[in-house]
Amino acid sequence: MNKTRVLWSLLIVCLLSNVFLLWRSFGGHPHHGRHKQEPKHHIIEVLQLDESQRKEFEKLIQEHRGKVESLEQELVQVRTGMYALLADSAQANAQQILAVTHIQSQMEQVHFAHFKAIRALCKPDQLERFDKLTSEFPNLFSPRGRH
């Protein structure tokens, strides 16, 4: 194959992959349409939270957001320091990489505790709906799941 054919082939592959990604993000994604609303509203709707539960749920969300934002800021600082070493052709040391993974681990713990608190809000008749809803969490809270 000559260089022109290779370049045209790569261009076509890139175009097709971009079209696929656009299709998937704007309508072709299997979960598109299921979660058009904000995750909070979807959870309220599925669990059929009453007014008292909604108020408590809002408090949980605010607490969760505060903790996550704090960890995200910390993560940005650690990563910024780590990647600044690239300008000096130095390598990130194991301690910096461990700091990043530690913060990510803390974030997952915060998320898990948040969902346990939401489950604790549920009345007995809502627990089954919550347990089914947990299978949607990865898509509901991923950047692609939010539409």
PDB file of C-alpha atoms in Angstrom, residues 4-92:
ATOM      1  CA  THR A   4      -1.764   7.984   0.033  1.00  0.00           C
ATOM      2  CA  ARG A   5      -3.907   4.875   0.462  1.00  0.00           C
ATOM      3  CA  VAL A   6      -2.822   4.483   4.063  1.00  0.00           C
ATOM      4  CA  LEU A   7      -3.632   8.113   4.818  1.00  0.00           C
ATOM      5  CA  TRP A   8      -7.054   7.861   3.130  1.00  0.00           C
ATOM      6  CA  SER A   9      -7.791   4.672   5.060  1.00  0.00           C
ATOM      7  CA  LEU A  10      -6.865   6.349   8.346  1.00  0.00           C
ATOM      8  CA  LEU A  11      -8.970   9.383   7.462  1.00  0.00           C
ATOM      9  CA  ILE A  12     -11.991   7.201   6.736  1.00  0.00           C
ATOM     10  CA  VAL A  13     -11.541   5.248   9.973  1.00  0.00           C
ATOM     11  CA  CYS A  14     -11.301   8.522  11.927  1.00  0.00           C
ATOM     12  CA  LEU A  15     -14.407   9.919  10.248  1.00  0.00           C
ATOM     13  CA  LEU A  16     -16.387   6.746  10.882  1.00  0.00           C
ATOM     14  CA  SER A  17     -15.332   6.615  14.523  1.00  0.00           C
ATOM     15  CA  ASN A  18     -16.321  10.278  14.994  1.00  0.00           C
ATOM     16  CA  VAL A  19     -19.701   9.666  13.367  1.00  0.00           C
ATOM     17  CA  PHE A  20     -20.220   6.647  15.620  1.00  0.00           C
ATOM     18  CA  LEU A  21     -19.300   8.637  18.736  1.00  0.00           C
ATOM     19  CA  LEU A  22     -21.637  11.477  17.766  1.00  0.00           C
ATOM     20  CA  TRP A  23     -24.439   9.031  17.027  1.00  0.00           C
ATOM     21  CA  ARG A  24     -23.890   7.346  20.351  1.00  0.00           C
ATOM     22  CA  SER A  25     -23.847  10.604  22.323  1.00  0.00           C
ATOM     23  CA  PHE A  26     -26.822  12.202  20.609  1.00  0.00           C
ATOM     24  CA  GLY A  27     -29.348   9.455  20.276  1.00  0.00           C
ATOM     25  CA  GLY A  28     -27.885   6.116  19.422  1.00  0.00           C
ATOM     26  CA  HIS A  29     -26.750   5.327  22.932  1.00  0.00           C
ATOM     27  CA  PRO A  30     -28.915   2.534  24.356  1.00  0.00           C
ATOM     28  CA  HIS A  31     -29.661   4.542  27.495  1.00  0.00           C
ATOM     29  CA  HIS A  32     -30.353   7.813  25.712  1.00  0.00           C
ATOM     30  CA  GLY A  33     -33.761   9.122  26.586  1.00  0.00           C
ATOM     31  CA  ARG A  34     -33.946   7.096  29.769  1.00  0.00           C
ATOM     32  CA  HIS A  35     -32.114   9.671  31.826  1.00  0.00           C
ATOM     33  CA  LYS A  36     -32.711  12.934  30.027  1.00  0.00           C
ATOM     34  CA  GLN A  37     -33.431  14.507  33.365  1.00  0.00           C
ATOM     35  CA  GLU A  38     -30.901  15.238  36.035  1.00  0.00           C
ATOM     36  CA  PRO A  39     -29.987  12.115  38.067  1.00  0.00           C
ATOM     37  CA  LYS A  40     -31.543  13.693  41.173  1.00  0.00           C
ATOM     38  CA  HIS A  41     -34.941  13.961  39.496  1.00  0.00           C
ATOM     39  CA  HIS A  42     -34.692  10.460  38.090  1.00  0.00           C
ATOM     40  CA  ILE A  43     -33.992   9.043  41.559  1.00  0.00           C
ATOM     41  CA  ILE A  44     -36.880  11.018  43.090  1.00  0.00           C
ATOM     42  CA  GLU A  45     -39.194   9.771  40.362  1.00  0.00           C
ATOM     43  CA  VAL A  46     -38.156   6.115  40.502  1.00  0.00           C
ATOM     44  CA  LEU A  47     -38.177   5.920  44.294  1.00  0.00           C
ATOM     45  CA  GLN A  48     -41.330   8.052  44.558  1.00  0.00           C
ATOM     46  CA  LEU A  49     -39.874  10.052  47.427  1.00  0.00           C
ATOM     47  CA  ASP A  50     -42.348  11.986  49.544  1.00  0.00           C
ATOM     48  CA  GLU A  51     -41.796  15.638  50.490  1.00  0.00           C
ATOM     49  CA  SER A  52     -39.950  14.828  53.718  1.00  0.00           C
ATOM     50  CA  GLN A  53     -37.657  12.388  51.933  1.00  0.00           C
ATOM     51  CA  ARG A  54     -37.015  14.928  49.174  1.00  0.00           C
ATOM     52  CA  LYS A  55     -35.853  17.529  51.683  1.00  0.00           C
ATOM     53  CA  GLU A  56     -33.503  15.032  53.328  1.00  0.00           C
ATOM     54  CA  PHE A  57     -32.328  13.890  49.892  1.00  0.00           C
ATOM     55  CA  GLU A  58     -31.482  17.514  48.995  1.00  0.00           C
ATOM     56  CA  LYS A  59     -29.394  17.791  52.178  1.00  0.00           C
ATOM     57  CA  LEU A  60     -27.564  14.579  51.307  1.00  0.00           C
ATOM     58  CA  ILE A  61     -26.864  15.903  47.811  1.00  0.00           C
ATOM     59  CA  GLN A  62     -25.439  19.169  49.150  1.00  0.00           C
ATOM     60  CA  GLU A  63     -23.193  17.336  51.624  1.00  0.00           C
ATOM     61  CA  HIS A  64     -22.067  14.929  48.906  1.00  0.00           C
ATOM     62  CA  ARG A  65     -21.298  17.724  46.439  1.00  0.00           C
ATOM     63  CA  GLY A  66     -19.249  19.567  49.049  1.00  0.00           C
ATOM     64  CA  LYS A  67     -17.129  16.505  49.800  1.00  0.00           C
ATOM     65  CA  VAL A  68     -16.674  15.621  46.120  1.00  0.00           C
ATOM     66  CA  GLU A  69     -15.755  19.187  45.136  1.00  0.00           C
ATOM     67  CA  SER A  70     -13.166  19.325  47.912  1.00  0.00           C
ATOM     68  CA  LEU A  71     -11.630  16.037  46.771  1.00  0.00           C
ATOM     69  CA  GLU A  72     -11.698  17.145  43.128  1.00  0.00           C
ATOM     70  CA  GLN A  73      -9.804  20.337  44.029  1.00  0.00           C
ATOM     71  CA  GLU A  74      -7.248  18.296  45.944  1.00  0.00           C
ATOM     72  CA  LEU A  75      -6.915  15.926  42.982  1.00  0.00           C
ATOM     73  CA  VAL A  76      -6.326  18.815  40.576  1.00  0.00           C
ATOM     74  CA  GLN A  77      -3.579  20.187  42.833  1.00  0.00           C
ATOM     75  CA  VAL A  78      -1.817  16.831  43.131  1.00  0.00           C
ATOM     76  CA  ARG A  79      -2.078  16.137  39.408  1.00  0.00           C
ATOM     77  CA  THR A  80      -0.891  19.638  38.541  1.00  0.00           C
ATOM     78  CA  GLY A  81       2.211  19.119  40.662  1.00  0.00           C
ATOM     79  CA  MET A  82       2.788  15.692  39.206  1.00  0.00           C
ATOM     80  CA  TYR A  83       2.421  16.785  35.573  1.00  0.00           C
ATOM     81  CA  ALA A  84       4.558  19.883  36.152  1.00  0.00           C
ATOM     82  CA  LEU A  85       7.458  17.460  36.417  1.00  0.00           C
ATOM     83  CA  LEU A  86       7.025  16.646  32.723  1.00  0.00           C
ATOM     84  CA  ALA A  87       8.333  20.081  31.785  1.00  0.00           C
ATOM     85  CA  ASP A  88      11.571  19.224  33.581  1.00  0.00           C
ATOM     86  CA  SER A  89      11.728  15.789  31.936  1.00  0.00           C
ATOM     87  CA  ALA A  90      11.474  14.284  35.394  1.00  0.00           C
ATOM     88  CA  GLN A  91       9.305  11.346  36.298  1.00  0.00           C
ATOM     89  CA  ALA A  92       6.406  11.414  38.685  1.00  0.00           C
TER      90      ALA A  92
END
